[in-house]
Amino acid sequence: MASATSAILTVGAAGKFAGLVVPALAKRGAKVRGLIQKAAQAEEVLKHGASEVAVGDLRDRASLDVALKDVRSVFYIAPAFLSDEVEIGKRIVEAAKQAGVRRFVFSSVIHPVLSRLPNHALKAPVEEAVLNSQLEYTFLHPTVLFQNYAGAWKGIVKTGVLAEPWSNDTRFSRVDYRDVAEVAAIALTEDRLLYGTFELCADGWLDRYDVASLIVNIGGITVNVVAPGVTITPSAKKALPQEVRDTAIKMRCLNHEENAGDLTGAVFFLASPDADFITGQTIIVDGGNEML
């Protein structure tokens, strides 16, 4: 078992995810050192339960070495969408090993074998580096996080529109990262999760309608869905072959391509006072594809 007096380095301690691990560890009496990028973040991290902070840069090996001094365990979660995520992850693993760290808990992602999804696939080489390091380890594989709604929450509340870049009918298991943080704290302070890989999720297999229902139940917020067809955004123009775009046109009553501007009328209506008594509805904006 990791000693309660051993320092645990929490990488990204000021972030929205690692920042939840700090208080989970503090509740267990752990000595937490928060690795932060800016000195201005120190006060908030200390308030959340860190015993001390280290200011450093994940791309600066020297600052990592300082942060890892006298550390026995490391919690690591990569910042989102780093172009050099693999290199940074491997650098942290190597630095931890050379610093004499004993245990490494990596908050990865569910199904890192999905090679067509970069934010998944980039985790696999880091896991391999941990496996080859001879460090004690635990891998956490959380599914879709409820915290992902945080950035859009004010807009959802204001407009009553819940939008995501996939079908309304796509179902995911979802999880609150506060629960993941509790598991991380166990892995960092006890031995029962050693050398394990844990897929973390919550009850339910939710599509967007289910999530909208949950949001409504929180506080009477109206939530409606705008369901587009194949919409030609700038990225879609690059990604979709012309034959796919032509087929989409042939499959709808209104024979022209759909673009983002075709959705604005429905969105503005649902966000207006005229829609105050409308909730739980889906407006299909696909040029009549559903009619064929």
Coordinates of C-alpha atoms in Angstrom, one line a residue:
M1 CA 0.0 0.0 0.0
A2 CA 1.2 3.5 -0.8
S3 CA 2.1 5.5 2.3
A4 CA -0.2 8.3 3.2
T5 CA 2.9 10.5 3.7
S6 CA 4.3 9.7 0.2
A7 CA 4.0 12.5 -2.3
I8 CA 1.5 11.9 -5.1
L9 CA 2.1 14.1 -8.2
T10 CA -1.2 15.0 -9.9
V11 CA -0.4 16.2 -13.4
G12 CA -2.7 19.0 -14.5
A13 CA -4.0 19.7 -11.1
A14 CA -5.8 22.9 -12.1
G15 CA -7.6 21.1 -14.9
K16 CA -11.3 20.1 -14.9
F17 CA -10.5 16.4 -14.6
A18 CA -7.2 16.1 -12.7
G19 CA -8.6 18.9 -10.5
L20 CA -11.2 16.5 -9.3
V21 CA -8.6 13.9 -8.3
V22 CA -6.9 16.4 -5.9
P23 CA -9.8 16.6 -3.4
A24 CA -10.5 12.8 -3.7
L25 CA -6.9 12.2 -2.6
A26 CA -7.0 14.8 0.1
K27 CA -10.0 13.1 1.7
R28 CA -7.9 10.0 2.0
G29 CA -5.2 12.0 3.8
A30 CA -2.7 11.8 0.9
K31 CA 0.0 14.3 0.5
V32 CA -0.7 15.8 -3.0
R33 CA 1.7 17.8 -5.1
G34 CA -0.2 19.5 -7.9
L35 CA 1.7 20.1 -11.2
I36 CA 0.3 23.3 -12.7
Q37 CA 1.4 25.3 -15.7
K38 CA 0.9 28.8 -14.2
A39 CA 1.8 30.1 -10.8
A40 CA -1.6 32.0 -10.7
Q41 CA -3.3 28.6 -10.5
A42 CA -1.6 27.6 -7.2
E43 CA -4.1 29.2 -4.8
E44 CA -7.1 27.3 -6.3
V45 CA -5.2 24.0 -6.3
L46 CA -4.1 24.4 -2.7
K47 CA -7.7 25.3 -1.7
H48 CA -8.9 22.0 -3.3
G49 CA -6.6 20.0 -1.0
A50 CA -3.1 19.9 -2.5
S51 CA -0.3 20.1 0.1
E52 CA 2.0 21.8 -2.4
V53 CA 2.3 22.8 -6.0
A54 CA 5.0 22.6 -8.7
V55 CA 5.0 24.9 -11.7
G56 CA 6.2 23.2 -14.8
D57 CA 5.7 22.4 -18.5
L58 CA 5.0 18.9 -19.9
R59 CA 7.4 19.7 -22.7
D60 CA 10.2 20.8 -20.4
R61 CA 12.0 17.8 -19.0
A62 CA 13.9 19.8 -16.4
S63 CA 10.7 21.1 -14.8
L64 CA 9.3 17.6 -14.8
D65 CA 12.4 16.4 -12.9
V66 CA 11.9 19.1 -10.3
A67 CA 8.2 18.2 -9.9
L68 CA 8.9 14.5 -9.6
K69 CA 11.5 14.9 -6.8
D70 CA 10.5 12.8 -3.8
V71 CA 7.4 11.6 -5.5
R72 CA 6.3 8.0 -5.1
S73 CA 3.1 7.9 -7.2
V74 CA 1.9 9.8 -10.3
F75 CA -1.6 10.5 -11.6
Y76 CA -1.5 11.5 -15.3
I77 CA -4.2 12.6 -17.7
A78 CA -3.2 14.1 -21.0
P79 CA -4.5 17.6 -21.9
A80 CA -7.1 17.3 -24.7
F81 CA -6.0 17.1 -28.4
L82 CA -2.2 17.6 -28.0
S83 CA -0.5 17.2 -31.3
D84 CA 2.5 15.6 -29.6
E85 CA 0.4 13.6 -27.0
V86 CA 2.4 10.4 -27.5
E87 CA 5.8 12.1 -27.1
I88 CA 4.7 14.0 -24.0
G89 CA 3.2 10.8 -22.4
K90 CA 6.3 8.8 -23.0
R91 CA 8.5 11.6 -21.6
I92 CA 6.5 11.7 -18.4
V93 CA 6.7 7.9 -18.0
E94 CA 10.5 8.0 -18.6
A95 CA 10.9 10.9 -16.2
A96 CA 8.9 9.2 -13.5
K97 CA 10.9 6.0 -13.8
Q98 CA 14.2 7.8 -13.6
A99 CA 13.0 9.8 -10.6
G100 CA 12.3 6.6 -8.7
V101 CA 8.5 6.8 -8.9
R102 CA 6.9 3.6 -7.8
R103 CA 3.4 3.8 -9.2
F104 CA 1.8 5.4 -12.3
V105 CA -2.0 5.8 -12.7
F106 CA -3.0 6.8 -16.2
S107 CA -6.4 8.1 -16.9
S108 CA -6.7 7.0 -20.5
V109 CA -9.9 6.5 -22.5
I110 CA -12.3 3.7 -23.3
H111 CA -11.2 1.6 -26.3
P112 CA -7.8 3.1 -27.0
V113 CA -7.6 0.5 -29.8
L114 CA -9.9 2.6 -32.0
S115 CA -7.2 3.6 -34.4
R116 CA -9.5 5.9 -36.5
L117 CA -10.2 8.1 -33.5
P118 CA -6.9 10.0 -32.7
N119 CA -8.0 11.0 -29.2
H120 CA -8.3 7.3 -28.4
A121 CA -5.5 5.8 -30.5
L122 CA -2.9 8.3 -29.1
K123 CA -3.4 6.8 -25.6
A124 CA -2.3 3.3 -26.6
P125 CA 1.5 4.0 -27.1
V126 CA 1.5 5.7 -23.7
E127 CA 0.0 2.7 -22.1
E128 CA 2.6 0.5 -23.8
A129 CA 5.3 2.8 -22.4
V130 CA 3.9 2.3 -18.9
L131 CA 3.7 -1.5 -19.4
N132 CA 7.4 -1.5 -20.5
S133 CA 8.5 0.7 -17.6
Q134 CA 8.3 -1.8 -14.8
L135 CA 6.4 0.7 -12.8
E136 CA 3.4 -0.3 -10.8
Y137 CA 0.4 0.8 -12.8
T138 CA -3.3 1.1 -13.1
F139 CA -5.1 2.1 -16.4
L140 CA -8.5 3.9 -16.2
H141 CA -10.7 3.7 -19.3
P142 CA -13.6 6.1 -18.7
T143 CA -16.4 6.3 -21.3
V144 CA -18.0 9.6 -22.5
L145 CA -17.9 12.1 -19.7
F146 CA -20.8 14.2 -18.4
Q147 CA -18.3 17.0 -17.8
N148 CA -18.1 17.4 -21.6
Y149 CA -21.3 19.4 -21.4
A150 CA -19.8 21.9 -19.1
G151 CA -18.4 24.2 -21.9
A152 CA -21.8 24.3 -23.7
W153 CA -24.0 24.3 -20.6
K154 CA -24.9 28.0 -20.5
G155 CA -25.9 27.8 -24.2
I156 CA -28.0 24.7 -23.6
V157 CA -29.8 26.4 -20.7
K158 CA -30.3 29.6 -22.7
T159 CA -31.4 28.1 -25.9
G160 CA -32.8 24.7 -24.9
V161 CA -30.9 23.1 -27.8
L162 CA -28.6 20.2 -27.2
A163 CA -26.2 19.6 -30.1
E164 CA -23.5 17.0 -30.6
P165 CA -21.6 15.9 -33.7
W166 CA -23.3 12.5 -34.1
S167 CA -26.8 11.0 -34.5
N168 CA -29.5 11.7 -31.9
D169 CA -30.0 7.9 -31.7
T170 CA -26.3 7.0 -31.0
R171 CA -26.1 5.5 -27.5
F172 CA -23.2 5.8 -25.1
S173 CA -22.6 4.8 -21.6
R174 CA -21.6 7.9 -19.7
V175 CA -19.8 8.7 -16.5
D176 CA -19.2 11.5 -14.1
Y177 CA -15.5 12.2 -13.7
R178 CA -15.9 12.7 -10.0
D179 CA -16.5 8.9 -9.8
V180 CA -13.4 8.3 -12.0
A181 CA -11.5 10.5 -9.5
E182 CA -12.6 8.3 -6.6
V183 CA -11.3 5.2 -8.5
A184 CA -8.0 7.1 -9.2
A185 CA -7.7 7.9 -5.5
I186 CA -8.1 4.2 -4.6
A187 CA -5.5 3.2 -7.2
L188 CA -3.0 5.7 -5.9
T189 CA -3.4 4.9 -2.2
E190 CA -4.3 1.2 -2.1
D191 CA -3.0 -1.9 -3.7
R192 CA -6.3 -3.6 -4.8
L193 CA -6.3 -2.1 -8.3
L194 CA -2.7 -2.7 -9.1
Y195 CA -1.9 -3.9 -12.6
G196 CA -5.5 -3.6 -13.7
T197 CA -7.3 -1.9 -16.6
F198 CA -10.7 -0.7 -15.7
E199 CA -13.5 0.4 -18.0
L200 CA -15.5 3.0 -16.1
C201 CA -19.1 3.9 -16.8
A202 CA -22.4 4.4 -15.2
D203 CA -25.8 2.8 -15.5
G204 CA -27.7 3.4 -18.7
W205 CA -27.1 3.4 -22.4
L206 CA -28.1 6.9 -23.3
D207 CA -29.0 8.5 -26.6
R208 CA -29.4 12.3 -26.9
Y209 CA -33.1 12.1 -26.1
D210 CA -32.2 10.4 -22.8
V211 CA -29.6 13.1 -22.0
A212 CA -32.2 15.8 -22.8
S213 CA -34.6 14.2 -20.4
L214 CA -32.0 14.2 -17.6
I215 CA -31.4 17.9 -18.3
V216 CA -35.1 18.7 -18.2
N217 CA -35.4 16.9 -14.8
I218 CA -32.6 19.0 -13.3
G219 CA -34.6 22.2 -13.2
G220 CA -37.4 22.5 -15.7
I221 CA -35.1 23.5 -18.6
T222 CA -36.7 23.0 -22.0
V223 CA -34.6 20.9 -24.3
N224 CA -35.3 20.1 -27.9
V225 CA -33.3 18.5 -30.7
V226 CA -32.6 19.8 -34.2
A227 CA -31.9 16.7 -36.4
P228 CA -30.1 17.6 -39.7
G229 CA -29.4 15.5 -42.7
V230 CA -26.0 15.3 -44.3
T231 CA -24.8 18.8 -43.7
I232 CA -22.0 20.2 -45.9
T233 CA -19.7 22.1 -43.5
P234 CA -16.2 23.2 -44.6
S235 CA -14.7 20.0 -43.0
A236 CA -17.4 17.8 -44.7
K237 CA -16.5 19.3 -48.1
K238 CA -13.0 18.0 -47.5
A239 CA -14.0 14.6 -46.0
L240 CA -17.0 13.5 -48.1
P241 CA -16.5 12.2 -51.7
Q242 CA -18.6 14.0 -54.3
E243 CA -20.6 10.8 -54.9
V244 CA -21.7 10.7 -51.3
R245 CA -22.8 14.3 -51.5
D246 CA -24.7 13.7 -54.8
T247 CA -26.4 10.6 -53.2
A248 CA -27.5 12.7 -50.3
I249 CA -29.2 15.2 -52.6
K250 CA -31.0 12.5 -54.5
M251 CA -32.4 11.1 -51.3
R252 CA -34.2 14.3 -50.2
C253 CA -37.3 16.0 -51.6
L254 CA -35.5 19.4 -51.8
N255 CA -32.8 18.7 -54.3
H256 CA -29.9 20.8 -53.0
E257 CA -27.1 20.4 -50.5
E258 CA -27.8 21.2 -46.9
N259 CA -25.5 23.6 -45.1
A260 CA -25.3 25.0 -41.6
G261 CA -27.5 28.0 -42.6
D262 CA -30.4 25.7 -43.3
L263 CA -30.5 24.9 -39.6
T264 CA -30.5 28.4 -38.2
G265 CA -34.2 29.0 -38.5
A266 CA -35.1 25.9 -36.4
V267 CA -32.5 26.7 -33.8
F268 CA -33.5 30.4 -33.5
F269 CA -37.2 29.3 -33.2
L270 CA -36.4 26.9 -30.4
A271 CA -34.3 29.5 -28.6
S272 CA -37.1 32.1 -28.9
P273 CA -39.9 32.9 -26.5
D274 CA -42.3 31.4 -29.1
A275 CA -41.0 27.9 -28.1
D276 CA -41.2 28.4 -24.3
F277 CA -43.8 25.7 -24.0
I278 CA -42.1 23.2 -26.3
T279 CA -39.8 20.6 -24.8
G280 CA -38.6 17.1 -25.6
Q281 CA -39.2 17.5 -29.3
T282 CA -37.1 16.8 -32.4
I283 CA -37.3 19.0 -35.5
I284 CA -36.0 17.2 -38.5
V285 CA -34.3 19.6 -40.9
D286 CA -33.1 17.4 -43.7
G287 CA -34.9 18.6 -46.8
G288 CA -37.5 15.9 -46.8
N289 CA -35.1 12.9 -46.6
E290 CA -37.4 11.3 -44.0
M291 CA -40.4 11.4 -46.4
L292 CA -38.7 9.3 -49.1

